[in-house]
């Protein structure tokens, strides 16, 4: 009986050790899995951070290139030496082609730049909002009829203005040549 109790105690002890050993193995496996997951999360975080950094650098380079391209386009347009009548024609051409600049004042404000960009995009030109000489020629060719009509109207207005100015000048000359009749002095009543 003692021997059976001893065996039973040893069996119980061995079972407890097996359970303890299995628990330690499971705990070690869980720790290893947690460490692997943490390492994977850390690697993923590093990869995401590196991707974000690469994207930010690429965006910065792209923005810098865009700024350089914009400055070059601005310089190219400046080299065209567009006067106010030229800018008015450009605004008229854009409006005639469906890119409404909201007027032809000869000033390239934000709306005109936006419409130049829209026209460039529609024609597959680089979209800078500034015209190059090639783009300017293309735009003026596309809108040749409305521009010719506008220029004809402007000539008529100028001719009418000259006629009015000539008539005014003639009237002034005639006014200088005519003698002005003296006005009689007021008469005083005789004393009574």
PDB file of C-alpha atoms in Angstrom:
ATOM      1  CA  UNK A   1       0.000   0.000   0.000  1.00  0.00           C
ATOM      2  CA  UNK A   2       2.872   2.272   0.788  1.00  0.00           C
ATOM      3  CA  UNK A   3       4.390   1.449  -2.479  1.00  0.00           C
ATOM      4  CA  UNK A   4       1.158   2.147  -4.345  1.00  0.00           C
ATOM      5  CA  UNK A   5       0.791   5.449  -2.511  1.00  0.00           C
ATOM      6  CA  UNK A   6       4.381   6.247  -3.338  1.00  0.00           C
ATOM      7  CA  UNK A   7       3.826   5.447  -7.008  1.00  0.00           C
ATOM      8  CA  UNK A   8       0.653   7.459  -7.004  1.00  0.00           C
ATOM      9  CA  UNK A   9       2.481  10.432  -5.418  1.00  0.00           C
ATOM     10  CA  UNK A  10       5.292  10.101  -7.955  1.00  0.00           C
ATOM     11  CA  UNK A  11       2.753   9.856 -10.780  1.00  0.00           C
ATOM     12  CA  UNK A  12       0.966  12.930  -9.432  1.00  0.00           C
ATOM     13  CA  UNK A  13       4.264  14.780  -9.097  1.00  0.00           C
ATOM     14  CA  UNK A  14       5.261  13.804 -12.643  1.00  0.00           C
ATOM     15  CA  UNK A  15       1.867  14.934 -13.965  1.00  0.00           C
ATOM     16  CA  UNK A  16       2.230  18.253 -12.139  1.00  0.00           C
ATOM     17  CA  UNK A  17       5.708  18.662 -13.586  1.00  0.00           C
ATOM     18  CA  UNK A  18       4.367  17.822 -17.064  1.00  0.00           C
ATOM     19  CA  UNK A  19       1.563  20.373 -16.624  1.00  0.00           C
ATOM     20  CA  UNK A  20       4.072  22.915 -15.307  1.00  0.00           C
ATOM     21  CA  UNK A  21       6.434  22.150 -18.182  1.00  0.00           C
ATOM     22  CA  UNK A  22       3.582  22.453 -20.731  1.00  0.00           C
ATOM     23  CA  UNK A  23       2.563  25.772 -19.131  1.00  0.00           C
ATOM     24  CA  UNK A  24       6.139  27.010 -19.333  1.00  0.00           C
ATOM     25  CA  UNK A  25       6.348  25.925 -22.997  1.00  0.00           C
ATOM     26  CA  UNK A  26       3.020  27.632 -23.746  1.00  0.00           C
ATOM     27  CA  UNK A  27       4.144  30.757 -21.902  1.00  0.00           C
ATOM     28  CA  UNK A  28       7.440  30.762 -23.812  1.00  0.00           C
ATOM     29  CA  UNK A  29       5.560  30.229 -27.091  1.00  0.00           C
ATOM     30  CA  UNK A  30       3.148  33.060 -26.206  1.00  0.00           C
ATOM     31  CA  UNK A  31       6.060  35.346 -25.312  1.00  0.00           C
ATOM     32  CA  UNK A  32       7.815  34.452 -28.567  1.00  0.00           C
ATOM     33  CA  UNK A  33       4.582  35.117 -30.505  1.00  0.00           C
ATOM     34  CA  UNK A  34       4.110  38.447 -28.690  1.00  0.00           C
ATOM     35  CA  UNK A  35       7.710  39.410 -29.372  1.00  0.00           C
ATOM     36  CA  UNK A  36       7.311  38.410 -33.054  1.00  0.00           C
ATOM     37  CA  UNK A  37       4.094  40.442 -33.306  1.00  0.00           C
ATOM     38  CA  UNK A  38       5.737  43.432 -31.601  1.00  0.00           C
ATOM     39  CA  UNK A  39       8.722  43.112 -33.913  1.00  0.00           C
ATOM     40  CA  UNK A  40       6.394  42.903 -36.924  1.00  0.00           C
ATOM     41  CA  UNK A  41       4.462  45.969 -35.712  1.00  0.00           C
ATOM     42  CA  UNK A  42       7.737  47.828 -35.235  1.00  0.00           C
ATOM     43  CA  UNK A  43       8.946  46.777 -38.701  1.00  0.00           C
ATOM     44  CA  UNK A  44       5.581  47.814 -40.212  1.00  0.00           C
ATOM     45  CA  UNK A  45       5.770  51.144 -38.422  1.00  0.00           C
ATOM     46  CA  UNK A  46       9.322  51.715 -39.686  1.00  0.00           C
ATOM     47  CA  UNK A  47       8.278  50.753 -43.223  1.00  0.00           C
ATOM     48  CA  UNK A  48       5.261  53.102 -43.091  1.00  0.00           C
ATOM     49  CA  UNK A  49       7.422  55.901 -41.696  1.00  0.00           C
ATOM     50  CA  UNK A  50      10.022  55.344 -44.426  1.00  0.00           C
ATOM     51  CA  UNK A  51       7.300  55.329 -47.102  1.00  0.00           C
ATOM     52  CA  UNK A  52       5.852  58.559 -45.704  1.00  0.00           C
ATOM     53  CA  UNK A  53       9.319  60.099 -45.650  1.00  0.00           C
ATOM     54  CA  UNK A  54       9.973  59.016 -49.260  1.00  0.00           C
ATOM     55  CA  UNK A  55       6.577  60.396 -50.314  1.00  0.00           C
ATOM     56  CA  UNK A  56       7.257  63.689 -48.533  1.00  0.00           C
ATOM     57  CA  UNK A  57      10.676  63.945 -50.187  1.00  0.00           C
ATOM     58  CA  UNK A  58       9.170  63.116 -53.590  1.00  0.00           C
ATOM     59  CA  UNK A  59       6.454  65.729 -53.043  1.00  0.00           C
ATOM     60  CA  UNK A  60       9.066  68.301 -52.037  1.00  0.00           C
ATOM     61  CA  UNK A  61      11.114  67.535 -55.157  1.00  0.00           C
ATOM     62  CA  UNK A  62       7.966  67.653 -57.299  1.00  0.00           C
ATOM     63  CA  UNK A  63       6.915  70.950 -55.712  1.00  0.00           C
ATOM     64  CA  UNK A  64      10.383  72.403 -56.229  1.00  0.00           C
ATOM     65  CA  UNK A  65      10.353  71.242 -59.853  1.00  0.00           C
ATOM     66  CA  UNK A  66       6.869  72.728 -60.255  1.00  0.00           C
ATOM     67  CA  UNK A  67       8.053  76.019 -58.772  1.00  0.00           C
ATOM     68  CA  UNK A  68      11.058  76.026 -61.108  1.00  0.00           C
ATOM     69  CA  UNK A  69       8.825  75.227 -64.095  1.00  0.00           C
ATOM     70  CA  UNK A  70       6.401  77.958 -63.068  1.00  0.00           C
ATOM     71  CA  UNK A  71       9.230  80.485 -62.748  1.00  0.00           C
ATOM     72  CA  UNK A  72      10.533  79.472 -66.168  1.00  0.00           C
ATOM     73  CA  UNK A  73       7.037  79.795 -67.681  1.00  0.00           C
ATOM     74  CA  UNK A  74       6.587  83.179 -66.008  1.00  0.00           C
ATOM     75  CA  UNK A  75       9.931  84.333 -67.415  1.00  0.00           C
ATOM     76  CA  UNK A  76       8.978  83.039 -70.888  1.00  0.00           C
ATOM     77  CA  UNK A  77       5.720  85.008 -70.770  1.00  0.00           C
ATOM     78  CA  UNK A  78       7.537  88.079 -69.494  1.00  0.00           C
ATOM     79  CA  UNK A  79       9.910  87.787 -72.463  1.00  0.00           C
ATOM     80  CA  UNK A  80       6.875  88.094 -74.769  1.00  0.00           C
ATOM     81  CA  UNK A  81       6.486  91.688 -73.507  1.00  0.00           C
ATOM     82  CA  UNK A  82       2.721  91.609 -73.692  1.00  0.00           C
ATOM     83  CA  UNK A  83       1.171  95.058 -73.564  1.00  0.00           C
ATOM     84  CA  UNK A  84      -2.327  95.757 -72.306  1.00  0.00           C
ATOM     85  CA  UNK A  85      -3.893  95.433 -75.802  1.00  0.00           C
ATOM     86  CA  UNK A  86      -2.166  92.047 -76.214  1.00  0.00           C
ATOM     87  CA  UNK A  87      -3.457  90.837 -72.851  1.00  0.00           C
ATOM     88  CA  UNK A  88      -6.940  92.063 -73.787  1.00  0.00           C
ATOM     89  CA  UNK A  89      -6.760  90.019 -77.018  1.00  0.00           C
ATOM     90  CA  UNK A  90      -5.687  86.971 -75.008  1.00  0.00           C
ATOM     91  CA  UNK A  91      -8.593  87.418 -72.592  1.00  0.00           C
ATOM     92  CA  UNK A  92     -10.958  87.899 -75.533  1.00  0.00           C
ATOM     93  CA  UNK A  93      -9.584  84.760 -77.229  1.00  0.00           C
ATOM     94  CA  UNK A  94      -9.966  82.679 -74.076  1.00  0.00           C
ATOM     95  CA  UNK A  95     -13.517  83.907 -73.531  1.00  0.00           C
ATOM     96  CA  UNK A  96     -14.406  83.250 -77.197  1.00  0.00           C
ATOM     97  CA  UNK A  97     -13.108  79.685 -76.827  1.00  0.00           C
ATOM     98  CA  UNK A  98     -15.270  79.065 -73.744  1.00  0.00           C
ATOM     99  CA  UNK A  99     -12.791  79.957 -70.997  1.00  0.00           C
ATOM    100  CA  UNK A 100     -14.539  82.978 -69.468  1.00  0.00           C
ATOM    101  CA  UNK A 101     -12.051  85.425 -67.951  1.00  0.00           C
ATOM    102  CA  UNK A 102     -14.892  87.654 -66.697  1.00  0.00           C
ATOM    103  CA  UNK A 103     -13.808  90.611 -68.827  1.00  0.00           C
ATOM    104  CA  UNK A 104     -11.114  92.008 -71.067  1.00  0.00           C
ATOM    105  CA  UNK A 105      -9.422  94.542 -68.841  1.00  0.00           C
ATOM    106  CA  UNK A 106      -5.914  93.548 -69.901  1.00  0.00           C
ATOM    107  CA  UNK A 107      -4.957  92.466 -66.375  1.00  0.00           C
ATOM    108  CA  UNK A 108      -4.018  88.845 -65.783  1.00  0.00           C
ATOM    109  CA  UNK A 109      -5.482  88.255 -62.343  1.00  0.00           C
ATOM    110  CA  UNK A 110      -6.270  84.923 -60.708  1.00  0.00           C
ATOM    111  CA  UNK A 111      -9.308  84.291 -62.934  1.00  0.00           C
ATOM    112  CA  UNK A 112      -7.364  84.889 -66.160  1.00  0.00           C
ATOM    113  CA  UNK A 113      -4.517  82.646 -64.938  1.00  0.00           C
ATOM    114  CA  UNK A 114      -7.050  79.954 -64.051  1.00  0.00           C
ATOM    115  CA  UNK A 115      -8.580  80.147 -67.529  1.00  0.00           C
ATOM    116  CA  UNK A 116      -5.141  80.042 -69.183  1.00  0.00           C
ATOM    117  CA  UNK A 117      -4.431  76.900 -67.151  1.00  0.00           C
ATOM    118  CA  UNK A 118      -7.769  75.373 -68.180  1.00  0.00           C
ATOM    119  CA  UNK A 119      -7.053  76.160 -71.839  1.00  0.00           C
ATOM    120  CA  UNK A 120      -3.560  74.625 -71.519  1.00  0.00           C
ATOM    121  CA  UNK A 121      -4.993  71.487 -69.883  1.00  0.00           C
ATOM    122  CA  UNK A 122      -7.597  71.152 -72.669  1.00  0.00           C
ATOM    123  CA  UNK A 123      -4.821  71.395 -75.290  1.00  0.00           C
ATOM    124  CA  UNK A 124      -2.407  69.043 -73.470  1.00  0.00           C
ATOM    125  CA  UNK A 125       0.108  71.799 -72.800  1.00  0.00           C
ATOM    126  CA  UNK A 126       1.998  71.979 -69.486  1.00  0.00           C
ATOM    127  CA  UNK A 127      -0.383  73.719 -67.085  1.00  0.00           C
ATOM    128  CA  UNK A 128       1.500  76.641 -65.597  1.00  0.00           C
ATOM    129  CA  UNK A 129      -1.002  79.458 -66.100  1.00  0.00           C
ATOM    130  CA  UNK A 130       1.564  81.383 -68.150  1.00  0.00           C
ATOM    131  CA  UNK A 131       1.768  81.439 -71.930  1.00  0.00           C
ATOM    132  CA  UNK A 132       4.784  80.566 -74.032  1.00  0.00           C
ATOM    133  CA  UNK A 133       5.224  82.046 -77.493  1.00  0.00           C
ATOM    134  CA  UNK A 134       4.074  78.781 -79.123  1.00  0.00           C
ATOM    135  CA  UNK A 135       0.985  78.654 -76.924  1.00  0.00           C
ATOM    136  CA  UNK A 136       0.247  82.322 -77.589  1.00  0.00           C
ATOM    137  CA  UNK A 137       0.372  81.779 -81.359  1.00  0.00           C
ATOM    138  CA  UNK A 138      -1.856  78.718 -81.050  1.00  0.00           C
ATOM    139  CA  UNK A 139      -4.393  80.594 -78.910  1.00  0.00           C
ATOM    140  CA  UNK A 140      -4.503  83.572 -81.265  1.00  0.00           C
ATOM    141  CA  UNK A 141      -4.924  81.256 -84.289  1.00  0.00           C
ATOM    142  CA  UNK A 142      -7.783  79.404 -82.625  1.00  0.00           C
ATOM    143  CA  UNK A 143      -9.640  82.638 -81.875  1.00  0.00           C
ATOM    144  CA  UNK A 144      -8.707  84.553 -85.047  1.00  0.00           C
ATOM    145  CA  UNK A 145     -12.313  85.380 -86.028  1.00  0.00           C
ATOM    146  CA  UNK A 146     -13.433  86.852 -82.690  1.00  0.00           C
ATOM    147  CA  UNK A 147     -10.177  88.805 -82.450  1.00  0.00           C
ATOM    148  CA  UNK A 148     -10.598  90.190 -85.979  1.00  0.00           C
ATOM    149  CA  UNK A 149     -14.162  91.266 -85.125  1.00  0.00           C
ATOM    150  CA  UNK A 150     -12.947  92.883 -81.905  1.00  0.00           C
ATOM    151  CA  UNK A 151     -10.159  94.740 -83.700  1.00  0.00           C
ATOM    152  CA  UNK A 152     -12.650  95.929 -86.360  1.00  0.00           C
ATOM    153  CA  UNK A 153     -14.969  97.202 -83.637  1.00  0.00           C
ATOM    154  CA  UNK A 154     -12.047  98.940 -81.958  1.00  0.00           C
ATOM    155  CA  UNK A 155     -11.089 100.654 -85.238  1.00  0.00           C
ATOM    156  CA  UNK A 156     -14.686 101.862 -85.697  1.00  0.00           C
ATOM    157  CA  UNK A 157     -14.715 103.231 -82.136  1.00  0.00           C
ATOM    158  CA  UNK A 158     -11.379 104.977 -82.778  1.00  0.00           C
ATOM    159  CA  UNK A 159     -12.668 106.476 -86.048  1.00  0.00           C
ATOM    160  CA  UNK A 160     -15.825 107.741 -84.331  1.00  0.00           C
ATOM    161  CA  UNK A 161     -13.687 109.220 -81.582  1.00  0.00           C
ATOM    162  CA  UNK A 162     -11.513 111.004 -84.156  1.00  0.00           C
ATOM    163  CA  UNK A 163     -14.622 112.376 -85.919  1.00  0.00           C
ATOM    164  CA  UNK A 164     -15.996 113.714 -82.638  1.00  0.00           C
ATOM    165  CA  UNK A 165     -12.612 115.228 -81.735  1.00  0.00           C
ATOM    166  CA  UNK A 166     -12.351 116.847 -85.192  1.00  0.00           C
ATOM    167  CA  UNK A 167     -15.866 118.273 -84.869  1.00  0.00           C
ATOM    168  CA  UNK A 168     -15.021 119.673 -81.430  1.00  0.00           C
ATOM    169  CA  UNK A 169     -11.797 121.196 -82.734  1.00  0.00           C
ATOM    170  CA  UNK A 170     -13.681 122.772 -85.649  1.00  0.00           C
ATOM    171  CA  UNK A 171     -16.307 124.192 -83.314  1.00  0.00           C
ATOM    172  CA  UNK A 172     -13.601 125.683 -81.112  1.00  0.00           C
ATOM    173  CA  UNK A 173     -11.919 127.273 -84.129  1.00  0.00           C
ATOM    174  CA  UNK A 174     -15.182 128.761 -85.339  1.00  0.00           C
ATOM    175  CA  UNK A 175     -15.852 130.150 -81.879  1.00  0.00           C
ATOM    176  CA  UNK A 176     -12.464 131.894 -81.901  1.00  0.00           C
ATOM    177  CA  UNK A 177     -12.978 133.417 -85.374  1.00  0.00           C
ATOM    178  CA  UNK A 178     -16.460 134.873 -84.830  1.00  0.00           C
ATOM    179  CA  UNK A 179     -16.388 138.332 -83.465  1.00  0.00           C
ATOM    180  CA  UNK A 180     -18.355 138.750 -80.357  1.00  0.00           C
ATOM    181  CA  UNK A 181     -20.838 141.602 -80.554  1.00  0.00           C
ATOM    182  CA  UNK A 182     -20.305 144.164 -77.850  1.00  0.00           C
ATOM    183  CA  UNK A 183     -23.030 144.275 -75.329  1.00  0.00           C
ATOM    184  CA  UNK A 184     -24.581 147.677 -74.836  1.00  0.00           C
ATOM    185  CA  UNK A 185     -24.073 149.356 -71.507  1.00  0.00           C
ATOM    186  CA  UNK A 186     -27.142 149.475 -69.383  1.00  0.00           C
ATOM    187  CA  UNK A 187     -29.009 152.709 -69.819  1.00  0.00           C
ATOM    188  CA  UNK A 188     -29.657 154.903 -66.863  1.00  0.00           C
ATOM    189  CA  UNK A 189     -32.960 156.720 -66.573  1.00  0.00           C
ATOM    190  CA  UNK A 190     -32.904 160.470 -66.976  1.00  0.00           C
ATOM    191  CA  UNK A 191     -33.342 162.519 -63.864  1.00  0.00           C
ATOM    192  CA  UNK A 192     -36.763 163.988 -63.454  1.00  0.00           C
TER     193      UNK A 192
END
